[in-house]
Amino acid sequence: MIATRDAYGEALAELGGENDKIVALDADLSGSTKTGVFAKKFPNRFFNMGIAEANMVGTAAGLASVGKIPFLSTFAIFAAGRAWEQIRQSLAYPKANVKVVATHGGVTVGEDGGSHQSVEDIAIMRAIPNMTVIVPADGEETKGAIRAAAAYKGPVYVRLGRNKVANVFPAGHKFEIGKGNVVAEGKDLTFITTGLMTAQAVIAAEKLKEEGISARVLHLGTIKPLDKELVLKAAQETGAIVTAEEHSVVGGLGGAVAEFLGEECPTLMKRVGIYDRFGLSGKSDELLKYFGLNAETLIEQAREIVSRKK
Amino acid sequence: MKEKIADLEEKARRLRVAIVKTLHKSQSGHTGGSLSAIDMVCALYFHKMRHNPQDPSWEGRDRFVLSKGHAAPALYVTLAECGYFPAEDLMMLRRLGSHLQGHPDSKGTPGVDVCTGSLGQGLSMANGMALGFKLDGKDNRVYAVLGDGELQEGQIWEAAMAAGHYKSDNLCALIDSNGLQIDGDVSKVMNVASIGDKFKAFGWNVIEIDGHDMGQIISALDKAEAHKGAPTAIIAKTVKGKGVHLFENKASYHGVTPNDEELPEALRCLGCCD
Ligand SMILES: Cc1ncc(C[n+]2csc(CCOP(=O)(O)OP(=O)(O)O)c2C)c(N)n1
């Protein structure tokens, strides 16, 4: 059990040793985002840009245009929020080879409160053409995702969390951009999940078994591009979908799945997430409970959707 | 005057005690930057600003913007001392369901007019208020407290340019220049040196003071009010964590709260025996 941001720090420092084109940038949060691990190992290839996120994104675009592979980090709210247009214009529009690795996404930032809880970043990053959006479930997947992002040519947004999360994937798990993973098989419904909600779906599926409900768990580590094949298969084979994410239900994973299925294969659906409101201060576990981001909610929604199928 | 200053100094000491107790209780929040800003916040609320705790939305009030919103504890203990809400509420800081959010939130806290916490946005809002008062021919004044690390945000300089351009002499920015941010020394992370010269270049009236000297704070605020035709920036040299040697000048105490072992010593430093 480690935090995805810790896995990022390790993976980036490791990659830095393999490829000297990799550079890192941060905006006065290198201890929290874990780019500090890279900075310690490769001080010459690390740029602390100060509390100036928009400039950091532009600088990364410049570095990329002369052949570097920049990884830039800050909290998700300041990356996707403050620097949205810089990311759109200077990174995505020209397909700049820059990786935005945003940490402290979602409500698990906790006590800092609503101003610091980004529950819209997946939606706004997904809306930008050329942008790849990755939300890993655990540390292992994060390591794979960072590696895949470095190998991929173009802009990537990776959303990570603050707290330790349970492992979903075994050590050495191979991550492929755009490919989902069926974590558990099932035929009555499918949980389509991302980030820390995947571990919750695994728990929910186990409990539902006792009630005679067979739930598939499809983890989408990449929100964009969407793994259409696995989503379509889940819809056709199980006939009911419950999505779950630590994010607004507007425009995130749930939105992406609903848009696709609405056109290709209209299917009974429920979205678990935050219903169009801001976060607030509290301990992260309390907040997850408060917003119903847990296995219990998934179980309730599964029961309900299965009963509606009949 | 001497008496007034001694009175404010004693208030500031008590507010420091309240900050330390509040942060010890919440075990989450920002210690260093709250203690460095408190003397200025104290002088504003108990000496300079027109405001009415019995009527938080009184139209005649001056406005306060805590642009470095992470110093919310400094604002909250001051508002409680003024009587905007009961001091017991402080013990609920950052808890689920509390009106005292981790960063100032105008939706729930009496006396808080603007939401801050995302650095770099406060001075723009303060200048907007100042422009609005001018439009209405009102003499309300606007005060904003900023961090020196925060000055790295480009928007600060857009706001400085606009306030200078519009000659917002009803606006006063106080820069809490403690020389530290999260990743270390401001001068090493991203040097914003010659802050005074920068504000001057945008047409501001600039006053440099010791931000823990109550006499200097008061006199600077008075001069700012008297100055016509330009906004005033008070560049206040401060010490992050001021008042508690355990926390002073340590970047590591930026977002760390006093633990059980540190609490007695911290309170002792502040001359608190209870
Ligand atoms: C836009 C934005 N970027 C990053 C942060 C995270 N952050 C909170 S406090 C802080 C350092 C602030 O330093 P300074 O302004 O000098 O404040 P002080 O030292 O007085 O506490 C940072 C980077 C933030 N709140 N907002």
Coordinates of C-alpha atoms and ligand atoms in Angstrom, one line a residue:
Chain A
M1 CA 0.0 0.0 0.0
I2 CA 1.6 3.3 -1.1
A3 CA 0.3 6.6 -2.4
T4 CA 0.3 7.0 -6.1
R5 CA 2.4 10.2 -5.7
D6 CA 5.1 8.2 -4.0
A7 CA 5.2 5.7 -6.8
Y8 CA 5.5 8.6 -9.2
G9 CA 8.5 10.0 -7.4
E10 CA 10.2 6.6 -7.5
A11 CA 9.4 6.0 -11.1
L12 CA 10.4 9.4 -12.3
A13 CA 13.8 9.2 -10.6
E14 CA 14.3 5.8 -12.1
L15 CA 13.4 7.0 -15.6
G16 CA 15.7 9.9 -15.1
G17 CA 18.6 7.5 -14.9
E18 CA 17.6 5.8 -18.1
N19 CA 16.9 8.8 -20.2
D20 CA 18.8 12.1 -19.8
K21 CA 16.2 13.9 -21.9
I22 CA 13.8 13.7 -19.0
V23 CA 13.5 16.9 -17.0
A24 CA 11.2 17.8 -14.2
L25 CA 9.4 21.1 -13.1
D26 CA 7.5 22.0 -10.0
A27 CA 5.8 25.0 -8.5
D28 CA 6.9 25.1 -4.9
L29 CA 5.4 21.7 -4.0
S30 CA 8.2 19.3 -4.8
G31 CA 8.1 17.7 -1.4
S32 CA 4.4 16.9 -1.8
T33 CA 4.3 16.0 -5.4
K34 CA 7.5 13.9 -5.0
T35 CA 9.4 15.5 -7.9
G36 CA 11.8 16.3 -5.1
V37 CA 13.1 12.7 -5.4
F38 CA 14.1 13.4 -9.0
A39 CA 15.5 16.8 -8.0
K40 CA 17.8 15.3 -5.5
K41 CA 19.2 12.8 -8.0
F42 CA 19.3 15.1 -11.0
P43 CA 19.6 18.7 -9.7
N44 CA 20.6 20.1 -13.1
R45 CA 17.5 18.7 -14.8
F46 CA 15.1 20.0 -12.2
F47 CA 13.5 23.4 -12.4
N48 CA 11.6 24.8 -9.4
M49 CA 9.5 27.5 -11.1
G50 CA 8.1 29.0 -7.9
I51 CA 4.4 29.6 -7.2
A52 CA 3.8 30.3 -10.9
E53 CA 1.9 27.4 -12.6
A54 CA 1.1 29.1 -15.9
N55 CA 4.7 30.0 -16.5
M56 CA 5.7 26.5 -15.5
V57 CA 3.5 25.0 -18.3
G58 CA 4.8 27.4 -20.9
T59 CA 8.4 26.7 -19.8
A60 CA 7.8 23.0 -20.2
A61 CA 6.4 23.6 -23.7
G62 CA 9.7 25.4 -24.6
L63 CA 11.8 22.6 -23.1
A64 CA 9.8 20.0 -25.1
S65 CA 10.3 22.0 -28.3
V66 CA 14.0 21.7 -28.0
G67 CA 13.9 17.9 -27.5
K68 CA 13.5 17.5 -23.7
I69 CA 10.8 15.3 -22.1
P70 CA 9.4 17.5 -19.4
F71 CA 7.3 16.1 -16.4
L72 CA 5.7 18.9 -14.6
S73 CA 3.9 18.7 -11.3
T74 CA 1.7 20.6 -8.8
F75 CA -1.6 19.9 -7.2
A76 CA -4.3 19.0 -9.6
I77 CA -6.3 22.1 -8.8
F78 CA -3.5 24.4 -9.8
A79 CA -2.4 22.4 -12.9
A80 CA -5.8 21.6 -14.5
G81 CA -7.3 24.7 -12.9
R82 CA -4.9 27.6 -12.9
A83 CA -3.0 26.6 -16.0
W84 CA -5.8 25.1 -18.1
E85 CA -5.5 27.5 -21.0
Q86 CA -1.7 27.2 -21.0
I87 CA -2.1 23.4 -21.1
R88 CA -4.6 23.8 -24.0
Q89 CA -2.7 26.3 -26.1
S90 CA 1.0 25.6 -25.3
L91 CA 0.8 21.8 -24.8
A92 CA -2.2 20.1 -26.4
Y93 CA -2.7 22.3 -29.5
P94 CA 0.9 21.8 -30.8
K95 CA 1.0 18.2 -29.4
A96 CA 3.9 19.1 -27.2
N97 CA 5.7 16.2 -25.6
V98 CA 4.9 17.3 -22.0
K99 CA 3.6 15.2 -19.1
V100 CA 1.5 16.9 -16.6
V101 CA 1.5 14.8 -13.5
A102 CA -1.0 16.3 -11.1
T103 CA -1.1 15.1 -7.5
H104 CA -3.6 15.6 -4.7
G105 CA -6.6 15.1 -7.1
G106 CA -10.1 14.6 -5.7
V107 CA -11.4 15.1 -2.2
T108 CA -8.8 13.1 -0.4
V109 CA -6.7 16.3 -0.1
G110 CA -9.0 16.5 3.0
E111 CA -8.6 19.4 5.5
D112 CA -7.4 22.0 3.0
G113 CA -11.0 22.1 1.9
G114 CA -13.1 22.8 -1.2
S115 CA -10.7 25.4 -2.7
H116 CA -8.0 22.7 -2.9
Q117 CA -10.1 19.7 -4.0
S118 CA -10.2 19.3 -7.7
V119 CA -13.3 17.4 -8.7
E120 CA -13.4 18.7 -12.2
D121 CA -9.9 18.1 -13.6
I122 CA -10.7 14.8 -15.4
A123 CA -13.6 16.5 -17.2
I124 CA -11.7 19.6 -18.2
M125 CA -8.6 17.7 -19.3
R126 CA -10.6 15.2 -21.2
A127 CA -12.3 18.0 -23.1
I128 CA -9.0 19.1 -24.7
P129 CA -8.2 17.5 -28.1
N130 CA -4.9 15.6 -28.3
M131 CA -4.9 15.1 -24.5
T132 CA -4.4 11.7 -23.0
V133 CA -5.9 11.3 -19.5
I134 CA -4.7 8.7 -17.0
V135 CA -6.0 8.0 -13.5
P136 CA -4.1 5.0 -11.9
A137 CA -5.7 2.8 -9.3
D138 CA -2.6 2.2 -7.2
G139 CA 1.2 2.5 -6.9
E140 CA 2.0 -0.3 -9.3
E141 CA -0.2 1.0 -12.0
T142 CA 1.3 4.5 -11.5
K143 CA 4.8 3.2 -12.1
G144 CA 3.7 1.6 -15.3
A145 CA 1.7 4.7 -16.3
I146 CA 4.7 7.1 -15.8
R147 CA 6.8 4.8 -17.9
A148 CA 4.2 4.6 -20.6
A149 CA 3.8 8.4 -20.5
A150 CA 7.5 8.9 -21.0
A151 CA 7.5 6.5 -24.0
Y152 CA 4.5 8.1 -25.6
K153 CA 5.0 11.1 -27.8
G154 CA 2.6 13.9 -26.9
P155 CA 0.8 15.6 -24.0
V156 CA -0.4 13.4 -21.2
Y157 CA -2.3 14.3 -18.0
V158 CA -1.8 11.9 -15.1
R159 CA -4.0 12.4 -12.0
L160 CA -2.6 11.1 -8.7
G161 CA -3.8 11.2 -5.1
R162 CA -2.4 12.2 -1.7
N163 CA -3.1 9.2 0.5
K164 CA -1.9 5.6 0.5
V165 CA -4.2 3.4 -1.5
A166 CA -4.8 -0.4 -1.5
N167 CA -3.1 -2.4 -4.2
V168 CA -5.2 -3.6 -7.1
F169 CA -2.4 -4.8 -9.3
P170 CA 0.5 -7.1 -8.7
A171 CA 4.1 -5.9 -8.8
G172 CA 5.4 -5.4 -12.3
H173 CA 1.9 -4.8 -13.7
K174 CA 2.2 -3.6 -17.3
F175 CA 0.3 -0.5 -18.2
E176 CA -0.8 0.3 -21.7
I177 CA -2.3 3.7 -22.6
G178 CA -5.9 3.3 -23.6
K179 CA -6.3 -0.3 -22.3
G180 CA -8.6 -1.2 -19.5
N181 CA -8.3 -4.2 -17.2
V182 CA -11.0 -6.6 -16.2
V183 CA -10.1 -7.0 -12.5
A184 CA -13.0 -9.4 -11.7
E185 CA -15.3 -11.3 -13.9
G186 CA -19.1 -11.1 -13.6
K187 CA -22.3 -11.2 -15.6
D188 CA -25.1 -9.3 -13.9
L189 CA -23.5 -5.9 -14.0
T190 CA -20.2 -4.1 -14.5
F191 CA -18.5 -1.6 -12.3
I192 CA -16.5 0.6 -14.5
T193 CA -14.1 2.5 -12.2
T194 CA -11.0 4.5 -12.0
G195 CA -8.5 5.7 -9.4
L196 CA -9.1 4.7 -5.8
M197 CA -12.6 3.6 -6.6
T198 CA -11.4 0.4 -8.3
A199 CA -10.3 -1.1 -5.0
Q200 CA -13.7 -0.3 -3.6
A201 CA -15.4 -2.0 -6.6
V202 CA -13.3 -5.2 -5.9
I203 CA -14.6 -5.2 -2.3
A204 CA -18.2 -4.5 -3.5
A205 CA -18.1 -7.3 -6.0
E206 CA -16.9 -9.8 -3.4
K207 CA -19.7 -8.9 -1.1
L208 CA -22.3 -9.0 -3.8
K209 CA -21.3 -12.5 -4.6
E210 CA -22.8 -13.6 -1.3
E211 CA -26.1 -12.1 -2.4
G212 CA -26.0 -14.0 -5.6
I213 CA -25.1 -10.9 -7.7
S214 CA -22.2 -11.4 -10.1
A215 CA -20.4 -8.1 -10.7
R216 CA -17.7 -7.5 -13.2
V217 CA -15.0 -4.9 -12.3
L218 CA -13.6 -3.1 -15.3
H219 CA -10.8 -0.7 -14.3
L220 CA -10.1 2.1 -16.7
G221 CA -6.6 3.5 -15.9
T222 CA -6.9 5.6 -19.1
I223 CA -10.0 7.8 -19.3
K224 CA -9.0 9.1 -22.7
P225 CA -8.7 7.4 -25.1
L226 CA -11.5 5.3 -23.8
D227 CA -11.2 1.5 -24.1
K228 CA -14.3 1.3 -26.2
E229 CA -13.9 -2.4 -26.8
L230 CA -14.0 -3.4 -23.2
V231 CA -16.8 -0.9 -22.3
L232 CA -19.0 -2.2 -25.2
K233 CA -18.4 -5.8 -24.2
A234 CA -19.3 -5.0 -20.6
A235 CA -22.5 -3.3 -21.8
Q236 CA -23.5 -6.1 -24.1
E237 CA -22.6 -9.0 -21.8
T238 CA -23.9 -7.6 -18.5
G239 CA -26.5 -5.2 -19.5
A240 CA -26.0 -2.8 -16.6
I241 CA -23.1 -0.4 -15.8
V242 CA -22.2 1.4 -12.6
T243 CA -19.4 3.9 -13.0
A244 CA -17.4 5.2 -10.0
E245 CA -14.8 7.9 -9.6
E246 CA -13.5 10.3 -7.0
H247 CA -14.6 13.2 -9.2
S248 CA -17.7 15.0 -10.3
V249 CA -20.2 12.9 -12.1
V250 CA -20.2 15.7 -14.7
G251 CA -17.8 15.0 -17.6
G252 CA -15.5 12.5 -15.9
L253 CA -15.3 8.7 -16.3
G254 CA -19.1 8.4 -15.9
G255 CA -19.6 11.1 -18.5
A256 CA -17.2 9.5 -20.9
V257 CA -18.9 6.0 -20.6
A258 CA -22.4 7.5 -20.8
E259 CA -21.5 9.5 -24.0
F260 CA -20.1 6.5 -25.7
L261 CA -22.8 4.0 -24.7
G262 CA -25.5 6.5 -25.4
E263 CA -24.5 6.5 -29.0
E264 CA -23.3 2.9 -29.4
C265 CA -25.3 0.7 -27.1
P266 CA -27.8 2.5 -24.7
T267 CA -27.5 0.6 -21.4
L268 CA -28.9 1.0 -17.9
M269 CA -26.4 3.1 -16.0
K270 CA -25.7 4.7 -12.7
R271 CA -22.9 7.1 -11.9
V272 CA -21.2 7.1 -8.5
G273 CA -19.2 10.3 -7.9
I274 CA -19.7 13.8 -6.6
Y275 CA -23.0 15.3 -7.6
D276 CA -22.3 18.8 -8.9
R277 CA -20.9 20.4 -5.8
F278 CA -17.7 21.5 -4.2
G279 CA -15.7 19.6 -1.6
L280 CA -15.2 20.8 1.9
S281 CA -12.8 20.4 4.8
G282 CA -12.6 17.1 6.7
K283 CA -10.5 14.0 7.1
S284 CA -10.1 12.2 3.8
D285 CA -11.8 9.0 5.0
E286 CA -14.7 11.0 6.4
L287 CA -15.0 12.8 3.1
L288 CA -15.1 9.6 1.1
K289 CA -17.9 8.4 3.3
Y290 CA -19.7 11.8 3.2
F291 CA -19.7 11.7 -0.6
G292 CA -20.6 8.0 -0.7
L293 CA -17.3 7.1 -2.4
N294 CA -17.1 3.6 -1.1
A295 CA -18.0 -0.1 -1.5
E296 CA -21.3 0.4 0.3
T297 CA -22.6 2.9 -2.2
L298 CA -21.5 0.6 -5.0
I299 CA -23.3 -2.3 -3.5
E300 CA -26.5 -0.2 -3.2
Q301 CA -26.3 1.0 -6.7
A302 CA -25.6 -2.5 -8.0
R303 CA -28.6 -4.0 -6.2
E304 CA -30.8 -1.2 -7.6
I305 CA -29.6 -1.5 -11.2
V306 CA -29.9 -5.3 -11.2
S307 CA -33.5 -5.0 -9.9
R308 CA -34.3 -2.5 -12.7
K309 CA -32.9 -4.9 -15.3
K310 CA -35.7 -7.4 -14.7
Chain B
M1 CA -0.3 56.3 21.5
K2 CA 2.1 54.3 23.6
E3 CA -0.8 52.8 25.5
K4 CA -2.6 51.9 22.2
I5 CA 0.6 50.2 20.9
A6 CA 1.1 48.2 24.2
D7 CA -2.6 47.2 24.0
L8 CA -2.2 46.0 20.4
E9 CA 0.9 44.1 21.3
E10 CA -0.8 42.3 24.1
K11 CA -3.7 41.5 21.8
A12 CA -1.3 40.1 19.2
R13 CA 0.3 37.9 21.9
R14 CA -3.1 36.5 22.8
L15 CA -3.9 35.9 19.2
R16 CA -0.7 34.0 18.8
V17 CA -1.7 31.8 21.7
A18 CA -5.0 31.2 20.1
I19 CA -3.4 30.3 16.8
V20 CA -1.1 27.8 18.4
K21 CA -4.0 26.2 20.4
T22 CA -6.3 26.1 17.4
L23 CA -3.7 24.5 15.2
H24 CA -2.7 22.0 17.9
K25 CA -6.3 21.0 18.1
S26 CA -6.9 20.7 14.4
Q27 CA -3.6 18.9 13.7
S28 CA -3.9 20.3 10.2
G29 CA -3.1 23.7 8.9
H30 CA -0.4 26.3 8.5
T31 CA 1.6 27.5 11.5
G32 CA 4.5 29.5 10.1
G33 CA 2.7 31.9 7.8
S34 CA -0.1 32.5 10.4
L35 CA 2.3 33.6 13.1
S36 CA 4.2 35.9 10.7
A37 CA 1.1 37.7 9.6
I38 CA -0.8 38.1 12.9
D39 CA 0.7 41.4 14.0
M40 CA -0.6 43.1 10.8
V41 CA -4.0 41.4 10.9
C42 CA -4.3 42.4 14.5
A43 CA -3.4 46.1 13.8
L44 CA -5.9 46.1 11.0
Y45 CA -8.9 44.7 12.9
F46 CA -8.2 46.4 16.2
H47 CA -6.9 49.7 15.1
K48 CA -7.3 50.6 11.4
M49 CA -10.3 49.0 9.8
R50 CA -13.9 50.2 10.2
H51 CA -16.0 47.2 10.8
N52 CA -18.8 46.0 12.9
P53 CA -18.8 42.4 14.3
Q54 CA -22.5 42.8 15.2
D55 CA -23.3 43.5 11.6
P56 CA -20.8 41.7 9.4
S57 CA -22.3 42.9 6.2
W58 CA -22.5 46.6 7.3
E59 CA -22.0 48.6 4.1
G60 CA -19.7 51.1 5.6
R61 CA -17.1 48.5 6.5
D62 CA -13.6 48.4 5.1
R63 CA -12.7 45.2 3.4
F64 CA -10.0 42.6 4.2
V65 CA -8.6 40.1 1.7
L66 CA -6.3 37.4 3.1
S67 CA -4.7 36.7 -0.3
K68 CA -2.4 34.1 1.3
G69 CA -5.4 32.2 2.4
H70 CA -3.5 29.4 4.0
A71 CA -2.9 31.8 7.0
A72 CA -6.6 31.4 7.7
P73 CA -6.0 30.6 11.4
A74 CA -4.6 34.2 11.8
L75 CA -7.8 35.6 10.4
Y76 CA -10.1 33.2 12.3
V77 CA -8.7 33.9 15.7
T78 CA -8.9 37.6 15.0
L79 CA -12.5 37.4 13.9
A80 CA -13.4 35.3 17.0
E81 CA -11.6 37.9 19.2
C82 CA -13.7 40.6 17.5
G83 CA -16.8 38.7 18.3
Y84 CA -17.9 37.6 14.8
F85 CA -18.4 34.1 16.1
P86 CA -17.8 32.3 19.4
A87 CA -14.2 31.4 20.2
E88 CA -15.3 27.7 20.7
D89 CA -15.8 27.5 17.0
L90 CA -12.0 27.7 16.5
M91 CA -11.7 24.2 17.9
M92 CA -13.7 23.0 14.9
L93 CA -11.2 24.3 12.4
R94 CA -11.0 22.1 9.3
R95 CA -13.5 19.5 10.7
L96 CA -16.2 18.1 8.6
G97 CA -19.3 20.3 8.9
S98 CA -17.4 23.2 10.4
H99 CA -17.9 26.8 9.1
L100 CA -14.2 27.3 9.5
Q101 CA -12.8 25.8 6.3
G102 CA -9.2 25.1 5.7
H103 CA -9.0 28.2 3.7
P104 CA -11.2 31.3 4.0
D105 CA -14.7 30.7 2.7
S106 CA -17.2 33.6 2.4
K107 CA -20.1 31.2 2.1
G108 CA -20.0 30.2 5.8
T109 CA -17.9 32.4 8.0
P110 CA -19.2 35.7 9.3
G111 CA -16.7 38.4 8.6
V112 CA -15.1 36.6 5.6
D113 CA -15.9 38.4 2.3
V114 CA -13.9 36.5 -0.2
C115 CA -12.8 32.9 -0.8
T116 CA -9.0 32.6 -1.0
G117 CA -6.5 29.8 -0.8
S118 CA -5.5 29.5 -4.4
L119 CA -2.5 32.0 -4.3
G120 CA -2.2 35.0 -6.5
Q121 CA -5.9 35.9 -6.9
G122 CA -6.5 38.1 -3.8
L123 CA -5.0 41.4 -5.0
S124 CA -7.1 41.4 -8.1
M125 CA -10.2 40.9 -6.0
A126 CA -9.1 43.6 -3.6
N127 CA -8.5 46.1 -6.4
G128 CA -11.9 45.2 -7.8
M129 CA -13.5 46.2 -4.5
A130 CA -11.4 49.4 -4.4
L131 CA -12.6 50.3 -7.9
G132 CA -16.2 49.6 -6.9
F133 CA -16.0 51.9 -3.9
K134 CA -14.6 54.7 -6.0
L135 CA -17.3 54.3 -8.6
D136 CA -19.9 54.7 -5.9
G137 CA -18.0 57.7 -4.4
K138 CA -17.5 55.8 -1.1
D139 CA -14.6 56.2 1.2
N140 CA -14.3 52.5 2.3
R141 CA -10.8 51.2 2.2
V142 CA -9.5 47.8 1.1
Y143 CA -6.6 45.9 2.7
A144 CA -4.9 42.8 1.3
V145 CA -2.3 40.6 3.0
L146 CA 0.0 38.7 0.6
G147 CA 2.9 36.3 1.0
D148 CA 6.2 37.0 -0.6
G149 CA 6.3 33.6 -2.2
E150 CA 2.8 34.4 -3.5
L151 CA 4.3 37.3 -5.4
Q152 CA 5.7 34.8 -7.9
E153 CA 2.3 34.4 -9.4
G154 CA 2.0 36.5 -12.5
Q155 CA -1.5 37.6 -11.7
I156 CA -0.2 39.6 -8.7
W157 CA 1.7 41.8 -11.1
E158 CA -1.3 42.1 -13.4
A159 CA -3.2 43.3 -10.4
A160 CA -0.4 45.6 -9.3
M161 CA -0.4 47.1 -12.8
A162 CA -4.1 47.6 -12.8
A163 CA -4.2 49.2 -9.3
G164 CA -1.4 51.5 -10.3
H165 CA -3.1 52.4 -13.5
Y166 CA -6.4 53.2 -11.9
K167 CA -4.7 55.0 -9.0
S168 CA -6.6 53.0 -6.4
D169 CA -5.5 55.0 -3.4
N170 CA -8.2 53.3 -1.3
L171 CA -6.2 50.0 -1.7
C172 CA -3.4 48.9 0.6
A173 CA -1.4 45.7 0.1
L174 CA 0.6 44.3 3.0
I175 CA 3.4 42.0 2.0
D176 CA 4.2 39.4 4.7
S177 CA 7.9 39.2 3.7
N178 CA 9.1 36.3 5.8
G179 CA 11.6 35.1 3.1
L180 CA 10.3 31.5 3.1
Q181 CA 7.9 29.4 1.1
I182 CA 7.3 25.6 1.0
D183 CA 10.3 24.5 -0.8
G184 CA 12.7 26.8 1.0
D185 CA 14.0 30.4 0.8
V186 CA 12.1 32.6 -1.6
S187 CA 15.4 33.9 -2.9
K188 CA 16.5 30.4 -3.8
V189 CA 13.2 28.9 -5.1
M190 CA 12.4 31.8 -7.4
N191 CA 13.8 35.2 -6.5
V192 CA 11.3 38.0 -6.3
A193 CA 13.9 40.4 -5.0
S194 CA 13.4 44.2 -4.8
I195 CA 9.7 43.9 -4.1
G196 CA 9.5 47.6 -3.3
D197 CA 11.1 48.6 -6.5
K198 CA 8.7 46.4 -8.5
F199 CA 5.6 48.0 -6.9
K200 CA 7.1 51.5 -7.3
A201 CA 7.6 50.7 -11.0
F202 CA 3.8 50.1 -11.3
G203 CA 3.1 53.4 -9.7
W204 CA 2.6 52.4 -6.1
N205 CA 3.5 54.2 -2.9
V206 CA 5.8 51.9 -1.1
I207 CA 6.6 51.8 2.6
E208 CA 9.1 49.3 4.1
I209 CA 8.7 48.3 7.8
D210 CA 9.5 45.7 10.4
G211 CA 6.3 43.7 10.3
H212 CA 6.4 42.7 14.0
D213 CA 6.9 46.3 15.2
M214 CA 3.4 47.4 16.1
G215 CA 4.4 51.1 16.1
Q216 CA 5.8 50.8 12.6
I217 CA 2.7 48.9 11.4
I218 CA 0.4 51.5 12.7
S219 CA 2.3 54.4 11.3
A220 CA 2.6 52.7 7.9
L221 CA -1.2 52.1 7.8
D222 CA -1.8 55.8 8.7
K223 CA 0.6 56.9 6.0
A224 CA -1.1 54.6 3.5
E225 CA -4.5 56.1 4.3
A226 CA -3.1 59.7 4.0
H227 CA -1.5 59.0 0.6
K228 CA -3.5 60.2 -2.3
G229 CA -3.3 59.3 -6.0
A230 CA -1.7 55.8 -5.7
P231 CA -2.2 52.5 -3.9
T232 CA 0.2 51.7 -1.1
A233 CA 2.3 48.6 -0.7
I234 CA 3.6 48.0 2.8
I235 CA 6.6 45.7 2.6
A236 CA 6.8 44.1 6.0
K237 CA 9.9 42.2 6.9
T238 CA 8.7 39.3 9.1
V239 CA 9.8 36.1 10.6
K240 CA 8.0 32.9 9.6
G241 CA 6.7 31.2 12.8
K242 CA 7.4 34.5 14.8
G243 CA 7.0 34.2 18.6
V244 CA 7.7 30.5 19.0
H245 CA 11.4 29.7 18.6
L246 CA 10.6 26.1 17.7
F247 CA 8.9 27.3 14.5
E248 CA 10.8 30.5 13.7
N249 CA 12.5 30.7 10.3
K250 CA 11.8 27.0 9.5
A251 CA 10.3 26.2 6.1
S252 CA 9.4 22.8 7.5
Y253 CA 6.8 24.4 9.8
H254 CA 5.0 25.9 6.8
G255 CA 2.1 23.4 6.8
V256 CA 2.9 21.5 10.0
T257 CA 1.0 22.0 13.3
P258 CA 2.3 21.9 16.9
N259 CA 2.3 18.4 18.3
D260 CA 1.6 17.4 21.9
E261 CA 5.3 17.7 22.9
E262 CA 5.7 21.1 21.3
L263 CA 2.6 22.7 22.6
P264 CA 3.7 23.5 26.2
E265 CA 7.0 25.0 25.0
A266 CA 5.2 27.0 22.3
L267 CA 2.7 28.4 24.9
R268 CA 5.5 29.1 27.3
C269 CA 7.3 31.2 24.6
L270 CA 4.1 33.2 24.2
G271 CA 3.9 33.9 27.9
C272 CA 0.9 31.7 28.4
C273 CA 0.6 29.8 31.6
D274 CA -2.8 28.2 31.3
Ligands
LIG1 C1 -1.9 28.8 -6.9 C2 -1.3 28.1 -5.7 N1 -0.2 27.3 -5.9 C3 0.3 26.6 -4.9 C4 -0.3 26.7 -3.7 C5 0.3 25.8 -2.5 N2 0.9 26.7 -1.5 C6 0.2 27.0 -0.4 S1 1.1 28.0 0.6 C7 2.4 28.0 -0.5 C8 3.6 28.8 -0.2 C9 3.3 30.2 0.1 O1 4.4 31.0 0.4 P1 4.3 32.5 0.9 O2 3.4 33.2 -0.1 O3 5.6 33.1 1.0 O4 3.5 32.4 2.2 P2 4.0 32.3 3.7 O5 5.5 32.0 3.7 O6 3.8 33.7 4.3 O7 3.2 31.3 4.4 C10 2.1 27.2 -1.6 C11 3.0 27.0 -2.7 C12 -1.4 27.4 -3.5 N3 -2.1 27.5 -2.4 N4 -1.9 28.2 -4.6

